[in-house]
PDB file of C-alpha atoms in Angstrom:
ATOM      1  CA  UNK A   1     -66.245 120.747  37.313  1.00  0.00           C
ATOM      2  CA  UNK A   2     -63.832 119.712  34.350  1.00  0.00           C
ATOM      3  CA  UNK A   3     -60.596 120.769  34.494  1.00  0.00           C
ATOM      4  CA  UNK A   4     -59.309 121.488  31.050  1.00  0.00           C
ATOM      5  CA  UNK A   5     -55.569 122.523  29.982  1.00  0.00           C
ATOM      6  CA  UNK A   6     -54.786 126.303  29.061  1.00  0.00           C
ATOM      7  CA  UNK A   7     -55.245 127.325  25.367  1.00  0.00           C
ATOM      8  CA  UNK A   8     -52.459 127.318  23.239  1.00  0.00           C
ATOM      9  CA  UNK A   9     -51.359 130.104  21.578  1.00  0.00           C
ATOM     10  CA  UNK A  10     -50.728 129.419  17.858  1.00  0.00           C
ATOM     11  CA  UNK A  11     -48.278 132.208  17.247  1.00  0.00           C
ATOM     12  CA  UNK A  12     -45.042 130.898  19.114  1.00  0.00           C
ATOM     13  CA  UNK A  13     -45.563 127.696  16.438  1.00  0.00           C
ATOM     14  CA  UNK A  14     -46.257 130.340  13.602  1.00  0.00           C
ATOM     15  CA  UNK A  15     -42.783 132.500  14.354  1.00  0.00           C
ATOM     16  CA  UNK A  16     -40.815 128.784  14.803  1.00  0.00           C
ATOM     17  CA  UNK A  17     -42.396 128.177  11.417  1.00  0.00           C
ATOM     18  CA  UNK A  18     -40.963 131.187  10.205  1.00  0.00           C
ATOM     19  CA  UNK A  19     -37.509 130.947  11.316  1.00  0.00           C
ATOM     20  CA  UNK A  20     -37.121 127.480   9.883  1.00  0.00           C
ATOM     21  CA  UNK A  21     -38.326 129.105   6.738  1.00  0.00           C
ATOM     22  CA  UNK A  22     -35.508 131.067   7.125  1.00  0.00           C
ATOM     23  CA  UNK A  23     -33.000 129.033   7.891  1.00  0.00           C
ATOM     24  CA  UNK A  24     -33.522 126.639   5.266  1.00  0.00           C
ATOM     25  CA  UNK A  25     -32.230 128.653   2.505  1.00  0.00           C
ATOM     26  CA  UNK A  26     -29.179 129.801   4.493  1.00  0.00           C
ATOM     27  CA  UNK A  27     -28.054 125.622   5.368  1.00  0.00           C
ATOM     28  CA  UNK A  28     -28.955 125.493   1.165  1.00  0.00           C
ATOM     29  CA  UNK A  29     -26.219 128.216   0.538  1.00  0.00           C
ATOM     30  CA  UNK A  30     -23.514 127.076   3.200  1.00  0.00           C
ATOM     31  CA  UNK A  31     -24.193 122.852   1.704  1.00  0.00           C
ATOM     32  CA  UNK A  32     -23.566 124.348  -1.798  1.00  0.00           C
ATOM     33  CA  UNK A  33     -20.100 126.289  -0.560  1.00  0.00           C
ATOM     34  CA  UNK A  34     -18.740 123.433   1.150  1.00  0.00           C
ATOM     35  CA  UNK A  35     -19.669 121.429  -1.435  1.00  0.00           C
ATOM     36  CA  UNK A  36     -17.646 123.871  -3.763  1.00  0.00           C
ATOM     37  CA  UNK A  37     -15.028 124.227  -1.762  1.00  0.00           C
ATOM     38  CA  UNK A  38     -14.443 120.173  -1.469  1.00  0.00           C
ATOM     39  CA  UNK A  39     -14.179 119.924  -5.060  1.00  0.00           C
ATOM     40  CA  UNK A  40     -12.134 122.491  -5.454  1.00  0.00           C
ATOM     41  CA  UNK A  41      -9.360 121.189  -2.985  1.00  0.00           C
ATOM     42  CA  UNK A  42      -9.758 118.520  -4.805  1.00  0.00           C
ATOM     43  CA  UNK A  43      -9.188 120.221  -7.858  1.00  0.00           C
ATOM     44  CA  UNK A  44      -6.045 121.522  -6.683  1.00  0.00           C
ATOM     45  CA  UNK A  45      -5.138 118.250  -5.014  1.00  0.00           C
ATOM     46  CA  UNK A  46      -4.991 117.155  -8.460  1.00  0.00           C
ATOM     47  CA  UNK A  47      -2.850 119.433 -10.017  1.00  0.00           C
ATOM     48  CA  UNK A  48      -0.542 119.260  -7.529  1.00  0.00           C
ATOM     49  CA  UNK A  49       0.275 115.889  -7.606  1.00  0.00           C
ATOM     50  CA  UNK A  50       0.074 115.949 -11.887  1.00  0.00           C
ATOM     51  CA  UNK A  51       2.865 118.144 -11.517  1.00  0.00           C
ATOM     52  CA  UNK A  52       4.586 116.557  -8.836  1.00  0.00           C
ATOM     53  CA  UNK A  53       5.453 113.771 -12.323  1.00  0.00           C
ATOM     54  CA  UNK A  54       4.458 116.485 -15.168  1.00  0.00           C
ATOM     55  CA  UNK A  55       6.631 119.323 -15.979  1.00  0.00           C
ATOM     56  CA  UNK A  56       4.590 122.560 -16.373  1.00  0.00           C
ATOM     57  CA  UNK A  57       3.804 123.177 -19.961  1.00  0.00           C
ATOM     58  CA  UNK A  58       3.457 127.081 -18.993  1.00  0.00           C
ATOM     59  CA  UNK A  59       2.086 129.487 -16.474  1.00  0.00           C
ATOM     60  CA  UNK A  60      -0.523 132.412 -15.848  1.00  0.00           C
ATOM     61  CA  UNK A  61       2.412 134.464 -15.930  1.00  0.00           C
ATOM     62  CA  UNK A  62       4.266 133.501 -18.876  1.00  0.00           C
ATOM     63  CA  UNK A  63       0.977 133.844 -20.774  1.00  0.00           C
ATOM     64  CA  UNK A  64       0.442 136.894 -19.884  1.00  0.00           C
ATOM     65  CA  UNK A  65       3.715 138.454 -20.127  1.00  0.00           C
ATOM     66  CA  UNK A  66       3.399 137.017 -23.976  1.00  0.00           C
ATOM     67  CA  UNK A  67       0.791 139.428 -24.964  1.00  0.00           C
ATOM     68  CA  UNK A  68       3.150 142.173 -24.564  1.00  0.00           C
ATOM     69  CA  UNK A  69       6.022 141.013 -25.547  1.00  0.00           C
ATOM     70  CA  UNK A  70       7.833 138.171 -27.449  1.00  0.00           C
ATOM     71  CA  UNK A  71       8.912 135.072 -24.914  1.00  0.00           C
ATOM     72  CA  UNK A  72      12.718 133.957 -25.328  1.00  0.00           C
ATOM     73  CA  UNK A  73      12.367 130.123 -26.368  1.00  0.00           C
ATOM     74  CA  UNK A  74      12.418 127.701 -22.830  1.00  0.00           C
ATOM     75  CA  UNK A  75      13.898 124.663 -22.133  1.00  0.00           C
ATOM     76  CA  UNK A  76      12.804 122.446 -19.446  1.00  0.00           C
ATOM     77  CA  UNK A  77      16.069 121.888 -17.351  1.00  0.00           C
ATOM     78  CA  UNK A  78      16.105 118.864 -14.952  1.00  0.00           C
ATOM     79  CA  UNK A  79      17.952 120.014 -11.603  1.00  0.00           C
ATOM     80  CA  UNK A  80      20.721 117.665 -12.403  1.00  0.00           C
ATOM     81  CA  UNK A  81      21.606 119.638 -15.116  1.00  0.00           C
ATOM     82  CA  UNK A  82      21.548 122.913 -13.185  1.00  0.00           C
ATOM     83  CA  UNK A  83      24.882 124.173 -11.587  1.00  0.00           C
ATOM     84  CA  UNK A  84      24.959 123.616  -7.758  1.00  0.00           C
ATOM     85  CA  UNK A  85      26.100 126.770  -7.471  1.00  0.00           C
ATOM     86  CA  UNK A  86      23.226 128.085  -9.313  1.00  0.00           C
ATOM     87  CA  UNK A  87      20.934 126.135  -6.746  1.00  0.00           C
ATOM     88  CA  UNK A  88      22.687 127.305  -4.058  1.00  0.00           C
ATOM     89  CA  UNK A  89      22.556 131.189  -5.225  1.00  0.00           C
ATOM     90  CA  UNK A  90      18.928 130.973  -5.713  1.00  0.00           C
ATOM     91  CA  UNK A  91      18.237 129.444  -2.636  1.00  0.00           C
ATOM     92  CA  UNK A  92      20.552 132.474  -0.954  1.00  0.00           C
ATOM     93  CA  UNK A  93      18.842 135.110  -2.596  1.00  0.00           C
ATOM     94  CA  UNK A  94      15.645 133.951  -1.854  1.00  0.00           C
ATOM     95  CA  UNK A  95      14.971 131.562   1.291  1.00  0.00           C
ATOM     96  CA  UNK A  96      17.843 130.437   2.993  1.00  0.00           C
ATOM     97  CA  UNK A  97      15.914 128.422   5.167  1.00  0.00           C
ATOM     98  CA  UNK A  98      14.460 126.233   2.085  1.00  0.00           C
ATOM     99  CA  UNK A  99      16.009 122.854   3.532  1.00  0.00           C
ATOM    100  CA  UNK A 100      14.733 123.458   7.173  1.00  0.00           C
ATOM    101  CA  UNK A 101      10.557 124.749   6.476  1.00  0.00           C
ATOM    102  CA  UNK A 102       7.678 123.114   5.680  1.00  0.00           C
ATOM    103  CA  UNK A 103       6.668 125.959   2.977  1.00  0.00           C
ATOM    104  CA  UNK A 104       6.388 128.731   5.590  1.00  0.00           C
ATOM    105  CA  UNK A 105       8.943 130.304   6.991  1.00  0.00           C
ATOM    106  CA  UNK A 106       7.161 131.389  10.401  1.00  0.00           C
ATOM    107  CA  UNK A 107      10.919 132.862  11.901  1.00  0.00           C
ATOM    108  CA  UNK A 108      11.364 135.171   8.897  1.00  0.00           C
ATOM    109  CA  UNK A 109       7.605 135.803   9.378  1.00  0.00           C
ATOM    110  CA  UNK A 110       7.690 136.734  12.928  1.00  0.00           C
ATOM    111  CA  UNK A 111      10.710 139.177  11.995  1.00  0.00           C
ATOM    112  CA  UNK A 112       8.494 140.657   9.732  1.00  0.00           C
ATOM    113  CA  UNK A 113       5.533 141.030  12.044  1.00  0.00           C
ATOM    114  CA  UNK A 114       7.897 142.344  14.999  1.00  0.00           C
ATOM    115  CA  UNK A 115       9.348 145.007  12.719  1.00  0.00           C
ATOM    116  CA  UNK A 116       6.486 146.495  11.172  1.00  0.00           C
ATOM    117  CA  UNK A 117       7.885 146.197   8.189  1.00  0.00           C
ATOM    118  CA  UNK A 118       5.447 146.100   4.734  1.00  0.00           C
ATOM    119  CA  UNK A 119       7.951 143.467   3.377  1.00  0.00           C
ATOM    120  CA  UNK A 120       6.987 139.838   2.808  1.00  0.00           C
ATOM    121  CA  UNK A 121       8.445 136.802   4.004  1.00  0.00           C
ATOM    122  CA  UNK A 122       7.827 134.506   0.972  1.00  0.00           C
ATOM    123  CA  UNK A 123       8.885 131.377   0.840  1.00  0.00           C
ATOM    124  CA  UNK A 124      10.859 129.659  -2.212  1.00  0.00           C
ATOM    125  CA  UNK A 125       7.367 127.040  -1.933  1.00  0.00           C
ATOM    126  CA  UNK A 126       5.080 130.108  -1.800  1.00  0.00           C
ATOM    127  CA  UNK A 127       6.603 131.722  -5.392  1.00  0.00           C
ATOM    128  CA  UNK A 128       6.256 128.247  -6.690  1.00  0.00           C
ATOM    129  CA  UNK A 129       2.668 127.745  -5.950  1.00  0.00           C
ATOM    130  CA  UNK A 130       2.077 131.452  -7.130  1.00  0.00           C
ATOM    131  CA  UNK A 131       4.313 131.475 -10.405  1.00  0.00           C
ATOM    132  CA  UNK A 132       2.539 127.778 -11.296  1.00  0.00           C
ATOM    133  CA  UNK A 133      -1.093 128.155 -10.287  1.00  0.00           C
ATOM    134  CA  UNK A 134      -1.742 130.992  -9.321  1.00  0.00           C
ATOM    135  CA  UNK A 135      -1.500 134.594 -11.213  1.00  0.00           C
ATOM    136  CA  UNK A 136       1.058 137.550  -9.974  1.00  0.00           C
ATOM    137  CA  UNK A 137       0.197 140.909  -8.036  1.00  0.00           C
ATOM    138  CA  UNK A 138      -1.160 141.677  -4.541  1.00  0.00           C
ATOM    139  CA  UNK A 139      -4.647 140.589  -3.818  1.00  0.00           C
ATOM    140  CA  UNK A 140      -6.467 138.501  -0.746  1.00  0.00           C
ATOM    141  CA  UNK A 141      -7.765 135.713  -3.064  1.00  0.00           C
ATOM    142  CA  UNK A 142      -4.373 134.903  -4.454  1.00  0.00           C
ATOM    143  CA  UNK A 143      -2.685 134.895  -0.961  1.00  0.00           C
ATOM    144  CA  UNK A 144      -5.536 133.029   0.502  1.00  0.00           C
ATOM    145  CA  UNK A 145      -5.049 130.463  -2.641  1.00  0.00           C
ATOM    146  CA  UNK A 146      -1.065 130.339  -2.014  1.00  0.00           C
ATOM    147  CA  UNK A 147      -1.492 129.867   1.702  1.00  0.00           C
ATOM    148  CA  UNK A 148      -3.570 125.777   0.901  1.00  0.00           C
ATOM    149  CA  UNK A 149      -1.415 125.222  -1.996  1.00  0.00           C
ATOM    150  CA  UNK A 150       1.844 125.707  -0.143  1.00  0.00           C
ATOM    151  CA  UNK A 151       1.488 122.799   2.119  1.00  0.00           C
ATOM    152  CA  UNK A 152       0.380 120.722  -0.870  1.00  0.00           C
ATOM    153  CA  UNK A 153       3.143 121.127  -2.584  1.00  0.00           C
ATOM    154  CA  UNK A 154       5.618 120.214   0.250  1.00  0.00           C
ATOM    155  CA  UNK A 155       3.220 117.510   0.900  1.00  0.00           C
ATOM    156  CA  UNK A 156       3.404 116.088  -3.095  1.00  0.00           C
ATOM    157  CA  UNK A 157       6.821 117.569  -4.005  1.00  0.00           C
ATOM    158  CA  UNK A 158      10.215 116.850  -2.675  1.00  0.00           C
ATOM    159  CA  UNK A 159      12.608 119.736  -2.453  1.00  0.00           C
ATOM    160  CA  UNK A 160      14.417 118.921  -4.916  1.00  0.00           C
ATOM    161  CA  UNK A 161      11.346 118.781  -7.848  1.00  0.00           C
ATOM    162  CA  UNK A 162       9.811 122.526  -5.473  1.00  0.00           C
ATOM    163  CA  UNK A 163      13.164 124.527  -6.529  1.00  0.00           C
ATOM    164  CA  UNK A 164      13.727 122.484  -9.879  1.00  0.00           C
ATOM    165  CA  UNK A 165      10.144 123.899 -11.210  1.00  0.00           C
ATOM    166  CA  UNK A 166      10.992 127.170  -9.322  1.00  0.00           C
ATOM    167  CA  UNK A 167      14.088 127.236 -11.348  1.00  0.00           C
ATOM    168  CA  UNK A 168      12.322 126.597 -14.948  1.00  0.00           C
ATOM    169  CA  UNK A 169       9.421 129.170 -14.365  1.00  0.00           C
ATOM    170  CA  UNK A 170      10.789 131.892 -12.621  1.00  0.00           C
ATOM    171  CA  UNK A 171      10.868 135.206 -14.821  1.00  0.00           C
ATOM    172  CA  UNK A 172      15.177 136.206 -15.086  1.00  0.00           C
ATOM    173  CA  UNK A 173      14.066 139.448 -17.110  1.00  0.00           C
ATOM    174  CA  UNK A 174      11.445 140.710 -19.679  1.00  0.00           C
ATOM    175  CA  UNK A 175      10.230 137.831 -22.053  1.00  0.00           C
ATOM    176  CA  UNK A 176      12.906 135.329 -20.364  1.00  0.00           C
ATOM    177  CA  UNK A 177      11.596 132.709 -18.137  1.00  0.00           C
ATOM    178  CA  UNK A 178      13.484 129.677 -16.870  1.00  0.00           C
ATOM    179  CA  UNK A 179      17.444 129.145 -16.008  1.00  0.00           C
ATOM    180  CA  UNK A 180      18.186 127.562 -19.129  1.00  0.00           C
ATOM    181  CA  UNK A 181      16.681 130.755 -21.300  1.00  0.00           C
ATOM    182  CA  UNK A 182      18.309 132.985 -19.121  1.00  0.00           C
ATOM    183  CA  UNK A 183      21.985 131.693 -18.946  1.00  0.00           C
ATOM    184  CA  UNK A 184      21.560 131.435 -22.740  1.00  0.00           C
ATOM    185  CA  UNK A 185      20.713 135.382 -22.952  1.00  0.00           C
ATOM    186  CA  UNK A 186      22.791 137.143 -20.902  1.00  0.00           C
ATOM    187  CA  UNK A 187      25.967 134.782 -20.669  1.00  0.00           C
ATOM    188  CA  UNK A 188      25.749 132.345 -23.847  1.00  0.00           C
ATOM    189  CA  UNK A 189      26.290 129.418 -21.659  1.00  0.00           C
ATOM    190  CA  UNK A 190      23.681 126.311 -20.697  1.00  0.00           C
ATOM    191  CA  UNK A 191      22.743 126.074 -16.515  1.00  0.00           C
ATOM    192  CA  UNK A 192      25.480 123.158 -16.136  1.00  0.00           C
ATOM    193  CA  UNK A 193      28.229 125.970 -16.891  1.00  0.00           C
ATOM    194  CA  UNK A 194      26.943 128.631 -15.124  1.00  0.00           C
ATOM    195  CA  UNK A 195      29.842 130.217 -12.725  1.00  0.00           C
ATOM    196  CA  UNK A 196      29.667 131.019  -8.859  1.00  0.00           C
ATOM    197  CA  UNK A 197      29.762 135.052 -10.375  1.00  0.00           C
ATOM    198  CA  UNK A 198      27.533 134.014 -12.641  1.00  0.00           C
ATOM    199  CA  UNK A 199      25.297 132.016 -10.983  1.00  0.00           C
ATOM    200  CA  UNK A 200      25.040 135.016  -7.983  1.00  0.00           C
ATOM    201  CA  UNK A 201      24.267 137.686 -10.673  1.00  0.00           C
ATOM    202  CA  UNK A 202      21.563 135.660 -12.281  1.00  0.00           C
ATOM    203  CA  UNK A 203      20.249 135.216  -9.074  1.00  0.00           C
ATOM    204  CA  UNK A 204      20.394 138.935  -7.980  1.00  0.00           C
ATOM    205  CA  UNK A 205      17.742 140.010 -10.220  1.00  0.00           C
ATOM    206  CA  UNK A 206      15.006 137.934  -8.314  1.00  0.00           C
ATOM    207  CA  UNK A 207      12.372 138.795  -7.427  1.00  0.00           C
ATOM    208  CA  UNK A 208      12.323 142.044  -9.384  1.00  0.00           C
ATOM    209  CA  UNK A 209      13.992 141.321 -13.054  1.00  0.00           C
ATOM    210  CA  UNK A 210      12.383 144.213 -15.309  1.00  0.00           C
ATOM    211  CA  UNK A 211      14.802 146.464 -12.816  1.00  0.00           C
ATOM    212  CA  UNK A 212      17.495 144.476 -12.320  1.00  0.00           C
ATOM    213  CA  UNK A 213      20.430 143.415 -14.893  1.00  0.00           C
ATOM    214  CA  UNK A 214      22.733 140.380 -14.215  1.00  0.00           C
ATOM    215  CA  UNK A 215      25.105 141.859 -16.223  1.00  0.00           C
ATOM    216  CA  UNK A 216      26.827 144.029 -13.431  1.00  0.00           C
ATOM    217  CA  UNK A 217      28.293 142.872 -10.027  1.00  0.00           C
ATOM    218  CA  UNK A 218      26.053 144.582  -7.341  1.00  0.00           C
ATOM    219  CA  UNK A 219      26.191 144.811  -3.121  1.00  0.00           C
ATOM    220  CA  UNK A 220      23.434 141.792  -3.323  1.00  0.00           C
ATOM    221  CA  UNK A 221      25.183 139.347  -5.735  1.00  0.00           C
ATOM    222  CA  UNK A 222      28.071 139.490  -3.541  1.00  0.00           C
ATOM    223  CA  UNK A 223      25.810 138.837  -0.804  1.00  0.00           C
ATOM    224  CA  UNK A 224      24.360 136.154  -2.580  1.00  0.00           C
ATOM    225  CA  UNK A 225      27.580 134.395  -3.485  1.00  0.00           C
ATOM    226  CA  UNK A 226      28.991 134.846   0.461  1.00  0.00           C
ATOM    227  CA  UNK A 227      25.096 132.676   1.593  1.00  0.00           C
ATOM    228  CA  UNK A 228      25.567 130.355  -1.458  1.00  0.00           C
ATOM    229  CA  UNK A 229      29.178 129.386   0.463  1.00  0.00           C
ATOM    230  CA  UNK A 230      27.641 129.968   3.308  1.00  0.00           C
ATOM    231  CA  UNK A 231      24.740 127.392   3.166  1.00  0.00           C
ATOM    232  CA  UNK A 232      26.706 124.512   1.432  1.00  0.00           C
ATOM    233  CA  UNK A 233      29.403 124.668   4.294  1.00  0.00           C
ATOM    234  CA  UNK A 234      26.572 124.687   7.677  1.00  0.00           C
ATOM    235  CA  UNK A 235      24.521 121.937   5.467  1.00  0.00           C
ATOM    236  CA  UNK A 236      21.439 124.045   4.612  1.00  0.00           C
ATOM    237  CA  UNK A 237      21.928 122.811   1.138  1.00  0.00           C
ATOM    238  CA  UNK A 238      21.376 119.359   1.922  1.00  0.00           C
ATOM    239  CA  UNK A 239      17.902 118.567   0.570  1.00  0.00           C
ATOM    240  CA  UNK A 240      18.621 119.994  -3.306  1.00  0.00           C
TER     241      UNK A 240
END
């Protein structure tokens, strides 16, 4: 009597068959998105480090804020030419902790989270990656965007170049971007010139300037101009 081995069925092979059908497609799409997403890190890689030596020619923001309105002439302003004061006010008003973060603040983000509140915690790196890249208003793809070119820029940039393209791209009011266009409009003056109640006032209007005039002490420039004093005596001041 011959022994001979069991059939085999052919239909475990046929649904393996299948499956690998399947999957092949799928391991197609996920190649392609990480080969996309490679390229574009290294896209913004790039860019990052052009403008770590290349002064911004212009933003998202600035061109669209031009198709509604007439943009007040800019001048580039290197940060030597900027007030310390100003620096200092700017910094105050909006991340006090510039000099001690690597582009996140995670203590004023942990406030946040443990009050509840709906109020962001954004960095003076985060606006600058946003304002120069990036495009404004409130959407996951931007943040998501924001949150990889943050630590680029702190990687690429020193402090010093993060606040002095800050500085020359931030919107000061409708139309006016940049310190030197704004001390020119409201107080006829250049950014080397700019007083301590000047320098707070111009500040006070971030991050909202279509509300907010510099024209007009307020509680927050005051507050502004006490952290301004504040940070350049306790040495968080030291890195700009």
């Amino acid at each position: 009597m011959i022994l001979r081995p069991p059939a085999v069925s052919a239909k475990p092979h046929a649904g393996a068959d299948r499956r690998r059908r399947r999957i092949r497609p799928l391991r197609w799409v996920l190649a392609w998105l990480r080969w996309l997403a490679l390229r574009g890190l290294l896209l913004m890689a790039v860019l990052v480090g052009i403008y770590a030596l290349i002064n911004p020619p212009t933003t998202w923001t600035i061109v669209q804020e031009s198709r509604q309105r007439p943009i007040q002439p800019r001048e580039w302003t290197d940060i030597e030419d900027i007030a310390p004061v100003m620096r200092r006010s700017v910094v105050a008003a909006e991340d006090a902790n510039f000099c001690l973060h690597w582009g996140f603040d995670m203590r004023e983000i942990r406030k946040v989270v443990a009050s509840g509140s709906s109020a962001g915690a954004s960095t003076i790196t985060q606006q600058t990656a946003k304002n120069v890249f990036l495009w404004q208003g409130r959407s996951w793809p931007r943040k998501a965007l924001e949150t990889v070119y943050t630590p680029m820029i702190e990687a690429f940039w020193s402090k010093r170049r993060i606040l002095e393209v800050y500085m020359n791209v931030a919107e000061f009011g409708p139309g006016i971007f940049g310190v030197a266009a704004a001390a020119r409009q409201y107080y006829g003056t250049t950014p080397d010139r700019l007083s301590p109640v000047q320098a707070a006032r111009l500040a006070a209007i971030l991050p909202a300037p279509k509300s907010r005039s510099p024209h007009r002490a307020s509680a927050r420039s005051r507050m502004i101009a006490d952290g301004a004093a504040t940070i350049r005596i306790d040495g968080r001041a030291g890195c700009f």
